[in-house]
mmCIF file of C-alpha atoms in Angstrom:
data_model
loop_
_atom_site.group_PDB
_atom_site.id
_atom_site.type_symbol
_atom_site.label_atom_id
_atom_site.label_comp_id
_atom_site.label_asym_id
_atom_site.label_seq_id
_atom_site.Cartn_x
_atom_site.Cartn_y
_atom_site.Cartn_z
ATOM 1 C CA UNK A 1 6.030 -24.079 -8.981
ATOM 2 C CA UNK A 2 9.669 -24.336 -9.523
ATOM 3 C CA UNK A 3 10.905 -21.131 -8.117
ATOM 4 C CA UNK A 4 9.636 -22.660 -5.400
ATOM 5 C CA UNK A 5 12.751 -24.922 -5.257
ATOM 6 C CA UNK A 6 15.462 -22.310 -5.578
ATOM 7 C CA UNK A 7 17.722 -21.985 -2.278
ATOM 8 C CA UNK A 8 18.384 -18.623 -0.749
ATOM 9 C CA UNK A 9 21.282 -17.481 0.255
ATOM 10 C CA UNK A 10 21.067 -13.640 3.125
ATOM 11 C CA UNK A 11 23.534 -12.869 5.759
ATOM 12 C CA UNK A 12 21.844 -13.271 9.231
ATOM 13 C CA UNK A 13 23.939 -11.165 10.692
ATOM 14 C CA UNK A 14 23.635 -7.331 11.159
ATOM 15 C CA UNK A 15 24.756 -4.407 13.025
ATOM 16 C CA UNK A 16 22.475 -3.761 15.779
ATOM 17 C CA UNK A 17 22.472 -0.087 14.914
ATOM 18 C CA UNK A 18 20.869 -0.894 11.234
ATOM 19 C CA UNK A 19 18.194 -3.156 12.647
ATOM 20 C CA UNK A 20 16.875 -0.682 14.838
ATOM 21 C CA UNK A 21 17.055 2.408 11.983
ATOM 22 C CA UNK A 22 15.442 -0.887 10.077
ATOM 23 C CA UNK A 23 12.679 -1.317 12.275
ATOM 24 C CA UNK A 24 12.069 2.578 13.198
ATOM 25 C CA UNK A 25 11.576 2.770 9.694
ATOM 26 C CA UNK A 26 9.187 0.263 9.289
ATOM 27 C CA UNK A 27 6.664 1.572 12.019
ATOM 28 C CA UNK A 28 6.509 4.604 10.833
ATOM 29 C CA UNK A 29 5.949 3.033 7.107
ATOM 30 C CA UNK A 30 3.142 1.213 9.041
ATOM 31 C CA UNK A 31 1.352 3.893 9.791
ATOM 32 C CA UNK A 32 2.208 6.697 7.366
ATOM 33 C CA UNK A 33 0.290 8.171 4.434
ATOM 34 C CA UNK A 34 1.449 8.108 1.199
ATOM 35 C CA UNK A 35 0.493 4.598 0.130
ATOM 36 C CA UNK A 36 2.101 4.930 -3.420
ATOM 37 C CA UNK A 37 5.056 7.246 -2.357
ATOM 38 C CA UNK A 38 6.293 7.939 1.220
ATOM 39 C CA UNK A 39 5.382 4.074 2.418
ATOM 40 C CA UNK A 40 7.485 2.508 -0.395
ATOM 41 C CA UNK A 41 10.251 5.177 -0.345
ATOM 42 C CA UNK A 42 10.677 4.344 3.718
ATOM 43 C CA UNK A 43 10.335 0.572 3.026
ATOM 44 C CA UNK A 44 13.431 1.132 -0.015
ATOM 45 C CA UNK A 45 15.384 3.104 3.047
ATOM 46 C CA UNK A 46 14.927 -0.639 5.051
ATOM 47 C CA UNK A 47 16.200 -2.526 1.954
ATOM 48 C CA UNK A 48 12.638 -3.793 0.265
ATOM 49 C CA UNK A 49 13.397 -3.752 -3.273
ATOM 50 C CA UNK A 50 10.327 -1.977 -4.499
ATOM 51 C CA UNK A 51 10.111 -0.993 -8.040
ATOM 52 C CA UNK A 52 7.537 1.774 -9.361
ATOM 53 C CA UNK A 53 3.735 2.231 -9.523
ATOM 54 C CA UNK A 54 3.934 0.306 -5.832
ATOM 55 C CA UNK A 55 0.680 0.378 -3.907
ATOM 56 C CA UNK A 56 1.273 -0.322 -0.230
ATOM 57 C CA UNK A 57 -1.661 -0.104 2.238
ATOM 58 C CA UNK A 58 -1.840 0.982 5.831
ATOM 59 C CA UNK A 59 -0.514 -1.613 8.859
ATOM 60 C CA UNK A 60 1.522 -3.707 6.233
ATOM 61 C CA UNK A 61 3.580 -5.623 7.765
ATOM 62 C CA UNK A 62 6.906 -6.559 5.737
ATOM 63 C CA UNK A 63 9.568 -8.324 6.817
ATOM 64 C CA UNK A 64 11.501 -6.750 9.584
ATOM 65 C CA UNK A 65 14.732 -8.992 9.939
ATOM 66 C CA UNK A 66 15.105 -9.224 6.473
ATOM 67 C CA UNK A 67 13.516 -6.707 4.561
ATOM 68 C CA UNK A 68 15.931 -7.002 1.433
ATOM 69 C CA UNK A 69 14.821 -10.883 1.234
ATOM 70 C CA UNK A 70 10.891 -9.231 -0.643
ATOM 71 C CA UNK A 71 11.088 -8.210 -3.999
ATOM 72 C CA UNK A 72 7.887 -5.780 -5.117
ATOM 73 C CA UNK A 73 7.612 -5.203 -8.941
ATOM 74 C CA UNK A 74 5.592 -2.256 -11.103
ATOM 75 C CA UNK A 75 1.967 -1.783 -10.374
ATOM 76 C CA UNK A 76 1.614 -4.226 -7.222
ATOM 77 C CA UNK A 77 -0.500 -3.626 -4.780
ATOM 78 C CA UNK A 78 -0.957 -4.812 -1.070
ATOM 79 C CA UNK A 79 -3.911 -4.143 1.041
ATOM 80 C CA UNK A 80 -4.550 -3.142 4.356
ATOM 81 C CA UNK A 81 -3.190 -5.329 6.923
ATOM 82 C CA UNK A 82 -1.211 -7.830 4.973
ATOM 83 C CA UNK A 83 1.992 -9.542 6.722
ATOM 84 C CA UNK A 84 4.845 -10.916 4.560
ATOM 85 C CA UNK A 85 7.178 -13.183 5.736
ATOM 86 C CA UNK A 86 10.529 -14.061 4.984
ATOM 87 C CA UNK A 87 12.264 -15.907 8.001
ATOM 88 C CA UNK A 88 10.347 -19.250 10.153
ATOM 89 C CA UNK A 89 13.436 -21.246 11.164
ATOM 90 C CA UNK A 90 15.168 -19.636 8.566
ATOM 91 C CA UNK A 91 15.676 -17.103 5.437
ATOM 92 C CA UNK A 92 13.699 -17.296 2.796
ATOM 93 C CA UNK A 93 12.686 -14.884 -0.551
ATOM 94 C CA UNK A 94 9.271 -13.456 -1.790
ATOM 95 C CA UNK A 95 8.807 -12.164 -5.091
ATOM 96 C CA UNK A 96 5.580 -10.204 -5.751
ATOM 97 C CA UNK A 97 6.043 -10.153 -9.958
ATOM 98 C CA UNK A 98 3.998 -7.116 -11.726
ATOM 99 C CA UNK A 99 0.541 -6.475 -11.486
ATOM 100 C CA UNK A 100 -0.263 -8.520 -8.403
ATOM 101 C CA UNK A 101 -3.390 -7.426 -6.534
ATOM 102 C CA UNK A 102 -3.034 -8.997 -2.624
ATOM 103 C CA UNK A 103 -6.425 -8.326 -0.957
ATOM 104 C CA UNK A 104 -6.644 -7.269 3.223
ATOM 105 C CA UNK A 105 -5.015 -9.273 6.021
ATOM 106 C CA UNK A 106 -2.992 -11.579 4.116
ATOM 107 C CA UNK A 107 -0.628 -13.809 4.949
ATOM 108 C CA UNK A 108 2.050 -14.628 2.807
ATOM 109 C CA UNK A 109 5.261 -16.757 4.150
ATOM 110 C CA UNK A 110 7.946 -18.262 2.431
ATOM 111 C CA UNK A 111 9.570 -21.434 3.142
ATOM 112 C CA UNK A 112 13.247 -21.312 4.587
ATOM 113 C CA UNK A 113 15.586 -21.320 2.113
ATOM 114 C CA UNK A 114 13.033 -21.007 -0.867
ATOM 115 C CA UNK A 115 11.519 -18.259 -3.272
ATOM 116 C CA UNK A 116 8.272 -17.435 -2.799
ATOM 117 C CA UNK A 117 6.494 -15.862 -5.823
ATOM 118 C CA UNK A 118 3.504 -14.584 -6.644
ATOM 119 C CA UNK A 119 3.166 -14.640 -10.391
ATOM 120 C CA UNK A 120 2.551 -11.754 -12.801
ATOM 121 C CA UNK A 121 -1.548 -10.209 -12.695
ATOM 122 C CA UNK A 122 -2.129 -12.239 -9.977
ATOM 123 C CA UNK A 123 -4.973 -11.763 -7.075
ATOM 124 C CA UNK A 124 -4.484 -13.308 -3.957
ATOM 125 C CA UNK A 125 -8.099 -12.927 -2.119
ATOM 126 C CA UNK A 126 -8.444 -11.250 1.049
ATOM 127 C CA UNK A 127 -7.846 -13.356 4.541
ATOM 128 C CA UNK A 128 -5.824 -15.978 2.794
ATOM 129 C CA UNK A 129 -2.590 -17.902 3.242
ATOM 130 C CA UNK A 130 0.248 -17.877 0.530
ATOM 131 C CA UNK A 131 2.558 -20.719 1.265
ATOM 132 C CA UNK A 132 3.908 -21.777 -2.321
ATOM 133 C CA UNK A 133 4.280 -19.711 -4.885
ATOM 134 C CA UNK A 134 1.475 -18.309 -7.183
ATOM 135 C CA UNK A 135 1.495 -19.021 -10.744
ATOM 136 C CA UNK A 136 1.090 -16.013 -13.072
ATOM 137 C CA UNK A 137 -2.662 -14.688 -13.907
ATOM 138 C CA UNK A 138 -4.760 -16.833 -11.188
ATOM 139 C CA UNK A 139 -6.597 -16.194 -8.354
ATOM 140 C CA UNK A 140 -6.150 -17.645 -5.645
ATOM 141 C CA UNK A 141 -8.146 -17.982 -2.205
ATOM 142 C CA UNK A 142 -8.328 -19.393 1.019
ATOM 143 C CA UNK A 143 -6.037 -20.804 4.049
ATOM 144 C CA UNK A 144 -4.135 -22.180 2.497
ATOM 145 C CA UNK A 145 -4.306 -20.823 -0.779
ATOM 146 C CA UNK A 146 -6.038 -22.971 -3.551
ATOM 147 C CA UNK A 147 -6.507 -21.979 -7.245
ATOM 148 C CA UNK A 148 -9.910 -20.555 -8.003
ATOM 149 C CA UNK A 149 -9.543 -18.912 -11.649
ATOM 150 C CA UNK A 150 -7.738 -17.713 -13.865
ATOM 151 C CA UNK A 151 -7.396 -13.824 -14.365
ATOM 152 C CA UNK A 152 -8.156 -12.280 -18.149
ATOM 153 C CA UNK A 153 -7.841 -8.914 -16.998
ATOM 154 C CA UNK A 154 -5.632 -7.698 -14.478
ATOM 155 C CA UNK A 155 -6.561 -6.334 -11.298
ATOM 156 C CA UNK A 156 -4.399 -2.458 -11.472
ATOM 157 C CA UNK A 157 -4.913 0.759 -10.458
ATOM 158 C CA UNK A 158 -7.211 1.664 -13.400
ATOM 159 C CA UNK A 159 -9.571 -1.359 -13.589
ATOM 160 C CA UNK A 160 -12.780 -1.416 -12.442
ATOM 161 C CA UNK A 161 -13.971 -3.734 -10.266
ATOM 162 C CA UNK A 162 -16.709 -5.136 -12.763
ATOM 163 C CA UNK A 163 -13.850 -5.515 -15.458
ATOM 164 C CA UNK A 164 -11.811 -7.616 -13.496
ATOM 165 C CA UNK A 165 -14.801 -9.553 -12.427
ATOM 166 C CA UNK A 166 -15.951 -10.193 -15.529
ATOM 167 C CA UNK A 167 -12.969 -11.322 -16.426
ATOM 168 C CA UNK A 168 -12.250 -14.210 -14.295
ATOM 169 C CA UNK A 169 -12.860 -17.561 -15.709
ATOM 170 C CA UNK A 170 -13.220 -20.409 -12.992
ATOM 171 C CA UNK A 171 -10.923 -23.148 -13.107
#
């Protein structure tokens, strides 16, 4: 995809005071209720920029060293146990556009020096590996991450299971 291309551009450095408030904050995120309120308030406190409607599940892991490198939009949501990763031998970006569904213990890592995004309404399935970006309305699966089908409907708060199910059309 081409976001995949653009470079990135964070400061490395940081007080050592603000990455330990950084990564208080981010444990007790971890663990915390409040999946659609007091998790993604704490994670804004870190620097996450997290829009609205933001589902985040318990023991999600988000970037610690550079929390302001992930971008969540409206109505995302990220299940249990999912790490996202901005920094491997450098600083990357991710970009989780609106209505993404990521299923449990993901991992998703961008590149160094690349954007990382994971297109509008899509599902990433549970266990897998995000590497390259995700175009918009497809599911994706596996380690790494391969196309499966394209999504008609959504995966949000308010659709049921069946709906979205029904909905998928296999590529």
């Amino acid at each position: 995809m081409e976001q995949d291309k653009k470079e990135v551009h964070l400061t490395s450095h940081k007080p050592l005071l603000r990455r330990m408030i950084n990564r208080t904050l981010h444990l007790l995120a971890q663990f915390s209720p409040g999946a659609m309120s007091f998790r993604p308030f704490l994670h804004r406190l870190r620097g996450v920029k997290i829009h609205k409607d933001v589902f985040i599940g318990d023991q999600v892991y988000l970037e610690n060293e550079y929390p302001e490198a992930i971008e969540i939009h409206k109505g995302a949501q990220i299940a249990v146990r999912t790490i996202i990763m901005c920094h491997f031998r450098g600083i990357g970006k991710v970009i989780i556009e609106p209505y993404v569904w990521i299923g449990a213990n993901c991992v998703i890592a961008a590149p160094k020096g690349r954007v990382l995004t994971i297109g509008e309404g899509a599902v990433v399935a549970a266990s897998s590996v995000v590497t390259r970006s995700v175009p918009a309305f497809t599911f994706v699966g596996g380690a790494p991450a391969k196309p499966i089908a394209k999504v008609t409907v959504p995966m949000t708060i308010d659709t049921p299971y069946d709906d979205f199910k029904k909905g998928l059309m296999p590529l």
